[in-house]
XYZ file of N, CA, C and O in Angstrom:
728
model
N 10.558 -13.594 4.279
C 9.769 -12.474 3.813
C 8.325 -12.558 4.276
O 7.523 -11.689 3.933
N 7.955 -13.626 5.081
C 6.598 -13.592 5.610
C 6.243 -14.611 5.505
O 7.007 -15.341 4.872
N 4.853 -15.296 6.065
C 3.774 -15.889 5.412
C 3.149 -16.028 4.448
O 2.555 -14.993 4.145
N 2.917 -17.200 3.500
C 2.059 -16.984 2.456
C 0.567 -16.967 2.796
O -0.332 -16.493 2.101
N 0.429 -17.750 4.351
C -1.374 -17.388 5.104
C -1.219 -16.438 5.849
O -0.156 -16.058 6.340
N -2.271 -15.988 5.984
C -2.727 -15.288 7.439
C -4.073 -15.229 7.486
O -4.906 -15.349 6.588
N -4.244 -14.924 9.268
C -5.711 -14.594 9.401
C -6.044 -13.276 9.277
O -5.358 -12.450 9.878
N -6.773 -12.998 8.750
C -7.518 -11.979 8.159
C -8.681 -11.015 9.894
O -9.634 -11.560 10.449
N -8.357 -10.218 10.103
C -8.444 -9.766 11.080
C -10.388 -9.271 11.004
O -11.118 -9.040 10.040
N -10.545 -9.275 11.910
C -12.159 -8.115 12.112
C -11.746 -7.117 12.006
O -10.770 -6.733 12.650
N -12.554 -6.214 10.922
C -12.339 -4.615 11.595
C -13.182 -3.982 11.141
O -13.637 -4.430 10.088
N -13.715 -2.850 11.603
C -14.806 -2.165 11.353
C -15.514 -1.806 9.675
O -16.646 -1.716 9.199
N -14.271 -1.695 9.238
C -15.212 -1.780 7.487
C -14.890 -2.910 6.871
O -15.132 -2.964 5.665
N -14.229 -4.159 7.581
C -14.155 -5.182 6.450
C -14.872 -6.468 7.152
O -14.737 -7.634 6.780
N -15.771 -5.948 8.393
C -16.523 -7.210 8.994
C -17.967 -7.329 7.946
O -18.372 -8.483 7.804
N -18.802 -6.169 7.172
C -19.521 -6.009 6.755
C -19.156 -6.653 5.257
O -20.041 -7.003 4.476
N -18.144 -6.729 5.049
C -17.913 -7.028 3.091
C -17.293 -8.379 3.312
O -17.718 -9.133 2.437
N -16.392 -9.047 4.192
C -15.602 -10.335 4.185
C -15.792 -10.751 5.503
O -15.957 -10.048 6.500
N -15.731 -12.549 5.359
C -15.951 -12.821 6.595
C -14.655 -12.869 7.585
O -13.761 -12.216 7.046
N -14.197 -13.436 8.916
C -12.996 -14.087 9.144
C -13.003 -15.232 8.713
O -13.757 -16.141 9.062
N -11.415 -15.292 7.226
C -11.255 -16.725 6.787
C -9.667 -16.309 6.687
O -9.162 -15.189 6.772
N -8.988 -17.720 6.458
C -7.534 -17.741 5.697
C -7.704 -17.012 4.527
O -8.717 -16.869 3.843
N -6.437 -16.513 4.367
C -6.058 -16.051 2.919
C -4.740 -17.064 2.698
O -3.989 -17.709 3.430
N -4.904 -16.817 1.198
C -3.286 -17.237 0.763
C -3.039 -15.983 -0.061
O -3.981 -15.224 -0.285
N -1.810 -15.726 -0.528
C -1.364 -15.019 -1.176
C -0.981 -15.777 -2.651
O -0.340 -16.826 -2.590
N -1.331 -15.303 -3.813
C -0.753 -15.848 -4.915
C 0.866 -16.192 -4.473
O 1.413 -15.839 -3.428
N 1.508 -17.049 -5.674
C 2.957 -17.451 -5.297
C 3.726 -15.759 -6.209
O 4.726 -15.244 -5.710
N 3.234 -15.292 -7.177
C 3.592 -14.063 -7.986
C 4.021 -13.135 -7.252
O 5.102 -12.555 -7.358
N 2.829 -12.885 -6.145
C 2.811 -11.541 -5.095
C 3.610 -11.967 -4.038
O 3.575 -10.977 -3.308
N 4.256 -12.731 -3.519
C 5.301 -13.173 -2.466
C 6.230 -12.067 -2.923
O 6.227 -11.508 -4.019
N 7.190 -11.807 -1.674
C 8.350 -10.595 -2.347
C 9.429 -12.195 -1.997
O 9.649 -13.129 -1.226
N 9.797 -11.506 -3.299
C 11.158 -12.501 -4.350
C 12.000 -11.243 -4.559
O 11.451 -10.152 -4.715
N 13.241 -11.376 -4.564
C 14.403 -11.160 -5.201
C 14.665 -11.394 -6.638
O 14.953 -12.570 -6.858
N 14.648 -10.319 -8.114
C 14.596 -10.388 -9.563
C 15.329 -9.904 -9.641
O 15.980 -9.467 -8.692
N 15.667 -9.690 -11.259
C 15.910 -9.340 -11.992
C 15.514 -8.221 -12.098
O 14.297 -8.250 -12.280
N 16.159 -6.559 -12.070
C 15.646 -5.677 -12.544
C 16.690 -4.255 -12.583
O 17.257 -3.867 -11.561
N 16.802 -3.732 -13.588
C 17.710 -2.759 -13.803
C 16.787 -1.158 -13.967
O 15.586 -0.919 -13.850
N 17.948 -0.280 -14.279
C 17.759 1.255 -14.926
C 17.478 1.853 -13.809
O 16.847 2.877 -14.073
N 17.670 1.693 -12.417
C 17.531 2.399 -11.364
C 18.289 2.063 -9.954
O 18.497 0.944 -9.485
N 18.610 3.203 -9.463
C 19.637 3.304 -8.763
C 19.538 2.206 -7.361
O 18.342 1.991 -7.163
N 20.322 1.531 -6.444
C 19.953 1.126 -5.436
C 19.345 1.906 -4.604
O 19.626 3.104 -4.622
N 18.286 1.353 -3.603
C 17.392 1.982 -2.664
C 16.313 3.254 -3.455
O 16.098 4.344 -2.924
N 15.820 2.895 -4.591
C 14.861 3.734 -5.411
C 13.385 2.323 -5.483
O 13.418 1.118 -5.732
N 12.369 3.188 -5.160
C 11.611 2.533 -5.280
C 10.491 2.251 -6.546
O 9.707 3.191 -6.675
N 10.348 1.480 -7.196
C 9.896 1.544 -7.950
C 8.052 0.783 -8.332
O 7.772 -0.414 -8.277
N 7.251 1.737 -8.633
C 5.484 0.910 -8.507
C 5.231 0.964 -10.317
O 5.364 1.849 -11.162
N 4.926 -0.070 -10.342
C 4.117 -0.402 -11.430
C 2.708 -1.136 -11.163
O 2.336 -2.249 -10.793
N 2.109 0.115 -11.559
C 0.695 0.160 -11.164
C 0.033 -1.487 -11.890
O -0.544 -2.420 -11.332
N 0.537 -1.222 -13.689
C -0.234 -2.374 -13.887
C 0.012 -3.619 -13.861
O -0.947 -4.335 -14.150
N 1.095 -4.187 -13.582
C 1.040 -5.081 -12.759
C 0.824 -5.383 -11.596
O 0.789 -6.505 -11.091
N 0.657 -4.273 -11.084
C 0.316 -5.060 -9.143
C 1.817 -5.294 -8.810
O 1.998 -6.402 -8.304
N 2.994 -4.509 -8.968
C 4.516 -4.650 -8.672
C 4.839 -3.643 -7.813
O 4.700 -2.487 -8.212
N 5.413 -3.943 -6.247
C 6.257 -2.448 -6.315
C 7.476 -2.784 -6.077
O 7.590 -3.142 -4.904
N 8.690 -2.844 -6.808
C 9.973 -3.109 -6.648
C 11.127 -1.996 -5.688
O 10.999 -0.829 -6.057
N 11.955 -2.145 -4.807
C 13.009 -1.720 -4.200
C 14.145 -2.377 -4.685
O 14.403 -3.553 -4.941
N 14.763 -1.309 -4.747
C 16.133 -2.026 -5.706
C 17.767 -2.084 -4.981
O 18.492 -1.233 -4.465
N 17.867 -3.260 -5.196
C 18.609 -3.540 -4.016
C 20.580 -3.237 -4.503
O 21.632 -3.019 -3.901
N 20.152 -3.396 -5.812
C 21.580 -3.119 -6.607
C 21.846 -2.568 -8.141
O 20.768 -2.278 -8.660
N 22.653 -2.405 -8.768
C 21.702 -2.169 -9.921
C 21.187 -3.230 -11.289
O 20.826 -3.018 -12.447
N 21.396 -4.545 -10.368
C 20.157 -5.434 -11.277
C 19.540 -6.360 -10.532
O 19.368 -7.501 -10.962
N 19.098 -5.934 -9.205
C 18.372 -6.848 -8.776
C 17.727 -5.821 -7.747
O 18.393 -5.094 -7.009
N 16.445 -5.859 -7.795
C 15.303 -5.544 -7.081
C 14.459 -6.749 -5.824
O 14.371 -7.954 -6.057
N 14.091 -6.298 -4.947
C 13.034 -6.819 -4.529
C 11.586 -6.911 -4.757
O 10.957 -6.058 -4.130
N 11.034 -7.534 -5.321
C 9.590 -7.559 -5.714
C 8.901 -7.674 -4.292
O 9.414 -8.064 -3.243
N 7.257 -7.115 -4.586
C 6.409 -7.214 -3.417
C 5.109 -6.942 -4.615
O 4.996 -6.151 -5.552
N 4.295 -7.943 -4.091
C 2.769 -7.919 -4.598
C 1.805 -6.325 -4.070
O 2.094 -5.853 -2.971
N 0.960 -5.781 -4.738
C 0.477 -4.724 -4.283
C -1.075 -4.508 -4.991
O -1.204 -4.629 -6.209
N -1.814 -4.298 -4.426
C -3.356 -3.576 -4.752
C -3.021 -2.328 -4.999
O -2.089 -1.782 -4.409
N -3.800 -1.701 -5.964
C -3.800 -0.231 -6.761
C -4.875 -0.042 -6.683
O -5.736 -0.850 -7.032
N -5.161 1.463 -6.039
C -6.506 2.073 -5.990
C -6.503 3.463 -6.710
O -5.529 4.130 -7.058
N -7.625 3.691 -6.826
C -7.899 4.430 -7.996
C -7.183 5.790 -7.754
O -7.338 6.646 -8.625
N -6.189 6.172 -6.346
C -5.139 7.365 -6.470
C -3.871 6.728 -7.104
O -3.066 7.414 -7.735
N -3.735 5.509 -6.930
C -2.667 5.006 -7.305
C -2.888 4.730 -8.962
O -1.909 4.664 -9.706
N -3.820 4.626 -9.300
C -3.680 5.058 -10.720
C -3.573 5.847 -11.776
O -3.352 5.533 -12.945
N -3.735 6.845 -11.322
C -3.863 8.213 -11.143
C -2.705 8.740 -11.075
O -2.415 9.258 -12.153
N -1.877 8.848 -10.268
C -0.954 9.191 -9.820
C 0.220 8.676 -10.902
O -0.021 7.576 -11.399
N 1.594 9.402 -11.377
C 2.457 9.033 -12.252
C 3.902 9.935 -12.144
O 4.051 11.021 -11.583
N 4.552 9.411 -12.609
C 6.106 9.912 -11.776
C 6.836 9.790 -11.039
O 7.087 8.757 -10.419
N 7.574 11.306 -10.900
C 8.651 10.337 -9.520
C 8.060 11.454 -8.163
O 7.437 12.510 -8.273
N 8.576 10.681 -6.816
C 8.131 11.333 -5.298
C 9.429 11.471 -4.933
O 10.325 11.643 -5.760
N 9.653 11.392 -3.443
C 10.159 10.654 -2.807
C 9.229 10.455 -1.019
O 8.417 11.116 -0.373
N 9.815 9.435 -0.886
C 9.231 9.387 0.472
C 9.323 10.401 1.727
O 10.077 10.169 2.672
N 8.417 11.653 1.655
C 8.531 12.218 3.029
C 8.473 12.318 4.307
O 8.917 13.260 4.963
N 7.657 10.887 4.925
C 8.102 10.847 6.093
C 7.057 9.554 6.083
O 6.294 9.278 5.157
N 7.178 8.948 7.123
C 6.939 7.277 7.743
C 6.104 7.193 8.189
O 5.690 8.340 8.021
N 5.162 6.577 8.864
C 4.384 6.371 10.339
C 3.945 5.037 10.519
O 3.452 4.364 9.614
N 4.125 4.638 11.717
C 3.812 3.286 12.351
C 2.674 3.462 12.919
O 2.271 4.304 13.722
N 2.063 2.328 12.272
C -0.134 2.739 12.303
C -0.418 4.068 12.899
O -0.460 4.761 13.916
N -0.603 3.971 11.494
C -1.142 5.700 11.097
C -2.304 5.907 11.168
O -3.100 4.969 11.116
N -2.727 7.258 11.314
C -4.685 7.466 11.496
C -4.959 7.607 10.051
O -4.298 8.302 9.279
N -6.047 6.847 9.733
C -6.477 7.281 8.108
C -8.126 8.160 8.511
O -8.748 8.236 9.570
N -8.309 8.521 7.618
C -9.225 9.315 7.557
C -9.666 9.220 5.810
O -8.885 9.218 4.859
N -10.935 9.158 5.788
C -11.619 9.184 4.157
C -11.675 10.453 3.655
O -12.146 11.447 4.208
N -11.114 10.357 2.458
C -11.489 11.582 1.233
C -12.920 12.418 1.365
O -13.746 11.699 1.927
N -13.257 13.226 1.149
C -14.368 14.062 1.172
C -14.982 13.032 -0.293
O -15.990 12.336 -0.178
N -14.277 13.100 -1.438
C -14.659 12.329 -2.348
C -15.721 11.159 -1.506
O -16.948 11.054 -1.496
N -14.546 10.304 -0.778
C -14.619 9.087 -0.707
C -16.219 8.815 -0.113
O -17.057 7.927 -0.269
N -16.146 10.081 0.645
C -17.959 9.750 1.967
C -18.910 10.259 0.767
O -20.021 9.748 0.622
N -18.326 11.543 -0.311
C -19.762 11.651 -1.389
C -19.754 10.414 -1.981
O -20.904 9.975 -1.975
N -18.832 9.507 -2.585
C -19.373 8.494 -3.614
C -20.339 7.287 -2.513
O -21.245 6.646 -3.046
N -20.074 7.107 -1.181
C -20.353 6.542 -0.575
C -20.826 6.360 0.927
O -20.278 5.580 1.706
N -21.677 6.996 1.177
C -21.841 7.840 2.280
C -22.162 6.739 3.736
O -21.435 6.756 4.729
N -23.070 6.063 3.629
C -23.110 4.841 4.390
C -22.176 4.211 4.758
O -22.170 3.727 5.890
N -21.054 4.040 3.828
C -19.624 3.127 4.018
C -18.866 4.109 5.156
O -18.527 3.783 6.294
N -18.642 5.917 4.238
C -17.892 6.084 5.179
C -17.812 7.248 6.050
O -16.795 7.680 6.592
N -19.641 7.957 6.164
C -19.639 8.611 6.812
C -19.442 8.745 8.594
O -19.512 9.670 9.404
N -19.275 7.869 8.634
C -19.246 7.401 10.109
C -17.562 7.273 10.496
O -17.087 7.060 11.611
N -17.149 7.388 9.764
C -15.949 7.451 9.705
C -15.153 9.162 9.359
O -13.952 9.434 9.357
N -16.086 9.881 9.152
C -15.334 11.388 8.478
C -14.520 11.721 9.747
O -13.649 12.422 9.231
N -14.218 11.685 11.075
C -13.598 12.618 12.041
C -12.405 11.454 12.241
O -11.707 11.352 13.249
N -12.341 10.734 11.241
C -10.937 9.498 11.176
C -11.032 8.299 12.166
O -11.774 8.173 13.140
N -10.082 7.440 11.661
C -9.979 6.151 12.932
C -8.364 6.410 13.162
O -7.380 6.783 12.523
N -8.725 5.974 14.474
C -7.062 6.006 15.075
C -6.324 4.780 14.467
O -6.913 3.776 14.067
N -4.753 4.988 14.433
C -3.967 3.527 14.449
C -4.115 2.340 14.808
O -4.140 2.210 16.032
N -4.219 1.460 14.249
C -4.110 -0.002 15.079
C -4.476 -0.850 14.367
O -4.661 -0.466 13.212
N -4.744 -2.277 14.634
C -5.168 -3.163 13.180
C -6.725 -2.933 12.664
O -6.838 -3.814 11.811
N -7.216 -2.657 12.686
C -8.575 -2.057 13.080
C -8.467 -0.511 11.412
O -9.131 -0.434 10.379
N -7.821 0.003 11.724
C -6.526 1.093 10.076
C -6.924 0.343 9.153
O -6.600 -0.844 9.102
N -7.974 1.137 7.951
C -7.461 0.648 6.486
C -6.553 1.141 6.259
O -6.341 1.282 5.055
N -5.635 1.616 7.101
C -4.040 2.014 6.365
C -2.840 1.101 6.643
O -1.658 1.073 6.299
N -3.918 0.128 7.666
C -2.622 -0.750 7.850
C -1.848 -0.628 9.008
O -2.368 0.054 9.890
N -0.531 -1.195 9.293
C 0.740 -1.094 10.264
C 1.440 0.257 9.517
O 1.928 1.084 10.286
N 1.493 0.442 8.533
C 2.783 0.971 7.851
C 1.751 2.258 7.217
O 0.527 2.342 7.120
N 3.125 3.399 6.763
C 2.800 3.987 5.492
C 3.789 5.118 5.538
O 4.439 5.765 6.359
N 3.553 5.021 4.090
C 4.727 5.912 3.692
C 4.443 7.170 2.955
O 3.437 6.954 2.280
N 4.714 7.949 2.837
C 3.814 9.360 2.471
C 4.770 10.156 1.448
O 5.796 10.817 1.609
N 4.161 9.884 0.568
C 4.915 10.815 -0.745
C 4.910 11.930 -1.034
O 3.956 12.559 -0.577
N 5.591 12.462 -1.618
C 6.062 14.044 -1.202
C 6.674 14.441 -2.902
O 6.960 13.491 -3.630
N 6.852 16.030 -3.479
C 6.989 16.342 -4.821
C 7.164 17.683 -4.582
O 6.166 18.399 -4.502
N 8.561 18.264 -4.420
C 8.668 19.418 -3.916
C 8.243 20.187 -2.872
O 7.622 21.245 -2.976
N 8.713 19.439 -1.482
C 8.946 19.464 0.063
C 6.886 19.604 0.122
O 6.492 20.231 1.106
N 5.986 19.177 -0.642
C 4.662 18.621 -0.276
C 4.008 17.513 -0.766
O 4.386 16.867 -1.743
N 3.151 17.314 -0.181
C 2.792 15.972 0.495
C 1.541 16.191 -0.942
O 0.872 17.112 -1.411
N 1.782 14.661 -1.223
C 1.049 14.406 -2.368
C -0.227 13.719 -2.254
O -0.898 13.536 -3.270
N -0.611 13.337 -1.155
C -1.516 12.211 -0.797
C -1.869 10.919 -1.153
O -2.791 10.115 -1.013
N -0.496 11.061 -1.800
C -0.406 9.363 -2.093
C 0.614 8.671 -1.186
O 1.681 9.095 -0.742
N -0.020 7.451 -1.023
C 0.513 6.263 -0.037
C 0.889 5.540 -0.573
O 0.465 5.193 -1.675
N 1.988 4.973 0.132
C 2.019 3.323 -0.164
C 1.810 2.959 1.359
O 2.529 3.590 2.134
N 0.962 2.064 1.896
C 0.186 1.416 3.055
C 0.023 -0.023 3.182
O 0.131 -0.678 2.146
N -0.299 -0.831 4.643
C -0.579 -1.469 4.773
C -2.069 -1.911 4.871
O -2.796 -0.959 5.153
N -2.697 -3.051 4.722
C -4.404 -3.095 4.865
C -4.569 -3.885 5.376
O -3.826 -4.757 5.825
N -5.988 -3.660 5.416
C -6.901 -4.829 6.212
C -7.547 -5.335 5.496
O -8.486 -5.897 6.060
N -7.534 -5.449 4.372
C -7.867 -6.308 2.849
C -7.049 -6.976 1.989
O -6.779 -6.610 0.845
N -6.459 -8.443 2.811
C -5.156 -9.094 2.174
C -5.713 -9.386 1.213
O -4.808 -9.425 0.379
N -6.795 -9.679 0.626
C -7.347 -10.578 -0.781
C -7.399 -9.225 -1.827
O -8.109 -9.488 -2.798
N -6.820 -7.829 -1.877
C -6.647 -6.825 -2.734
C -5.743 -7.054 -3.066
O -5.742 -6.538 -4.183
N -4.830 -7.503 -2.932
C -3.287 -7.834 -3.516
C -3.575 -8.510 -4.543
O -4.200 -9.570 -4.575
N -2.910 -7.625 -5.842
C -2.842 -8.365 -6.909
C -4.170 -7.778 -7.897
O -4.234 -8.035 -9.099
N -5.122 -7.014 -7.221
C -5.989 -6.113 -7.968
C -6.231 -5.059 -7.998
O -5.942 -4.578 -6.902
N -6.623 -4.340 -8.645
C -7.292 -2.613 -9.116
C -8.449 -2.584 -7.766
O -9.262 -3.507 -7.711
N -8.467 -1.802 -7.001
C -9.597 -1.722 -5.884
C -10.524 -0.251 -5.799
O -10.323 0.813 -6.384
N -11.148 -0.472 -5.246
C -11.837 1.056 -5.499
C -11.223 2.489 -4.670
O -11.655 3.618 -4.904
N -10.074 2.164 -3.611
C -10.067 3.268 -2.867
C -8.876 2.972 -2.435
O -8.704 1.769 -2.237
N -7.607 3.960 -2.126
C -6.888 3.751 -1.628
C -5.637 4.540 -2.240
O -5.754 5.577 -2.893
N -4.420 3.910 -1.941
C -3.284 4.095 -2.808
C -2.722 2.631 -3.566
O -3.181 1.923 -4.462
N -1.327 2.571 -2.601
C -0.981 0.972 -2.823
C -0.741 0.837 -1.599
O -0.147 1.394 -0.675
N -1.516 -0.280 -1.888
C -1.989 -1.677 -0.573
C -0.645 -2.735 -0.385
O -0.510 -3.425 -1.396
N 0.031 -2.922 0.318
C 0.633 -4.201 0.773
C 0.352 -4.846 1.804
O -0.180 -4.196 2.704
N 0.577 -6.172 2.013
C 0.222 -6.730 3.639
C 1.521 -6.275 4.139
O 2.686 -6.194 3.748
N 0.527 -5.908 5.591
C 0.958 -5.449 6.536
C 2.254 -6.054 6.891
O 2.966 -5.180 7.385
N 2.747 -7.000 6.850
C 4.474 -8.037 7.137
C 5.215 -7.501 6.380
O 6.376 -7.227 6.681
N 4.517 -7.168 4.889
C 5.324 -6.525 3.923
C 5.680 -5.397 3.929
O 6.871 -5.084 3.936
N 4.489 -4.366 3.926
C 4.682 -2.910 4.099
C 6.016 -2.644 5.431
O 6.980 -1.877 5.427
N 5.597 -3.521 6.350
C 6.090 -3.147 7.772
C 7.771 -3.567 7.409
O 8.741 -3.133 8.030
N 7.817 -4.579 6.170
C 9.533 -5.007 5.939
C 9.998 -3.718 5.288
O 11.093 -3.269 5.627
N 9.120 -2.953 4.202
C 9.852 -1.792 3.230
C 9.858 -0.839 4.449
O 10.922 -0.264 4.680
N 9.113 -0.672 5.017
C 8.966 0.143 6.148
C 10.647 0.291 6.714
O 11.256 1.342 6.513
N 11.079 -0.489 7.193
C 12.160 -0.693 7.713
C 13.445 -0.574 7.050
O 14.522 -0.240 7.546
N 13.036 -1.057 5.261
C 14.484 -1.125 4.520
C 14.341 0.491 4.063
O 15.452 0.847 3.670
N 13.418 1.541 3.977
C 14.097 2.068 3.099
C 13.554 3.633 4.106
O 12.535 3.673 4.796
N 14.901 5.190 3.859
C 14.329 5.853 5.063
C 13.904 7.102 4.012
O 14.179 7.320 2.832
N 12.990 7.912 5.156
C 12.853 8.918 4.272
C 13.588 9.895 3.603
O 14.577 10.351 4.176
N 13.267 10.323 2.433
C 14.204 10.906 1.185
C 14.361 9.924 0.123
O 14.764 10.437 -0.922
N 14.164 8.658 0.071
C 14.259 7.709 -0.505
C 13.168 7.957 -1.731
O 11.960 8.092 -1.541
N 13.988 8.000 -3.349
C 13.561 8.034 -4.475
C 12.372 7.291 -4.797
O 12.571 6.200 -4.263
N 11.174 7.252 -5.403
C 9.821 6.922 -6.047
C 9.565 7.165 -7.665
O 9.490 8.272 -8.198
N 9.454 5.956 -8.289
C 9.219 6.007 -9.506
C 7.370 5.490 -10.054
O 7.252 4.356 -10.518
N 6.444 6.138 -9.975
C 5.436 5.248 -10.126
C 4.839 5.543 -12.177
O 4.763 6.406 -13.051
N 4.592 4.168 -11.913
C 4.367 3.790 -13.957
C 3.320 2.901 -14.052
O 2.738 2.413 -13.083
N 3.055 2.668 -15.297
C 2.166 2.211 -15.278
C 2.113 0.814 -15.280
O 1.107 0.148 -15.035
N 3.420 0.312 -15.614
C 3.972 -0.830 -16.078
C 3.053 -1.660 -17.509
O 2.343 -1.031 -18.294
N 3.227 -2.759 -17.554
C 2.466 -3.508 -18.922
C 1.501 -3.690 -18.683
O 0.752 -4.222 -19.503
């Protein structure tokens, strides 16, 4: 299921806030194989407050994966499903996002292209609630040390090995449950 290190890449908004160092990943946020019922195989399931997003592989055992929650992802409640995929995707900041913070991300309003360089990561998956697009993600980042916390911006964060594994297990149309959990 991955690495528990990696190197932590340069990229344009995270050379200014973190340096290049190792990360580890807590042993919690590793994706493990649980225990987990009340939902169908291949339904995905986020619990915001734990930092959980489970795929369910049968109907009592899920795959766990560690995840950062940003303040759409908290926000956000119910069910989706996944409307369509993309392999490094262009992100682009909220109009919100450049008023609360204009220095961070005005320089950024006409978007960044794909590549590791993406606060969106390798991956993302784009949620959808009656054939439209909700603007919530689940994504990969360039901020492995968010895993496992509430962050200021975003959706849900996985590392990129990870995102890029759900990426692969599950296709679009695929069920979304997001909660708040405990």
């Amino acid at each position: 299921f991955g690495s528990a290190t990696l190197l932590v890449p340069q990229t344009a908004l995270a050379q200014k806030q973190k340096p290049k160092r190792k990360f580890v990943l807590a042993p919690q946020f590793q994706p493990q194989v649980v225990p987990y019922s009340g939902y169908s195989p291949g339904t995905i399931i986020i619990e915001t407050g734990n930092h959980f997003l489970y795929l369910m592989l049968s109907d009592s055992q899920a795959l766990r994966f560690g995840i950062g929650v940003g303040k759409a992802g908290l926000a956000f409640r119910g069910s989706a499903i996944v409307g369509r995929k993309a392999k490094w995707p262009r992100w682009q900041p909220t109009t919100n996002m450049i008023a609360r913070s204009p220095e961070k991300y005005a320089r950024f309003a006409k978007g960044v292209a794909g590549g590791p360089n993406n606060p969106l990561g390798a991956r993302a998956l784009y949620l959808y609630r009656n054939k439209r697009d909700t603007f919530f993600r689940i994504h990969g980042t360039t901020e492995p040390w968010s895993i496992g916390k509430s962050v200021s911006n975003g959706c849900i964060r996985m590392l990129n090995e990870h995102v890029t594994e759900l990426y692969e297990l599950v296709p679009v149309g695929s069920p979304v449950v997001v909660k708040s959990g405990a």
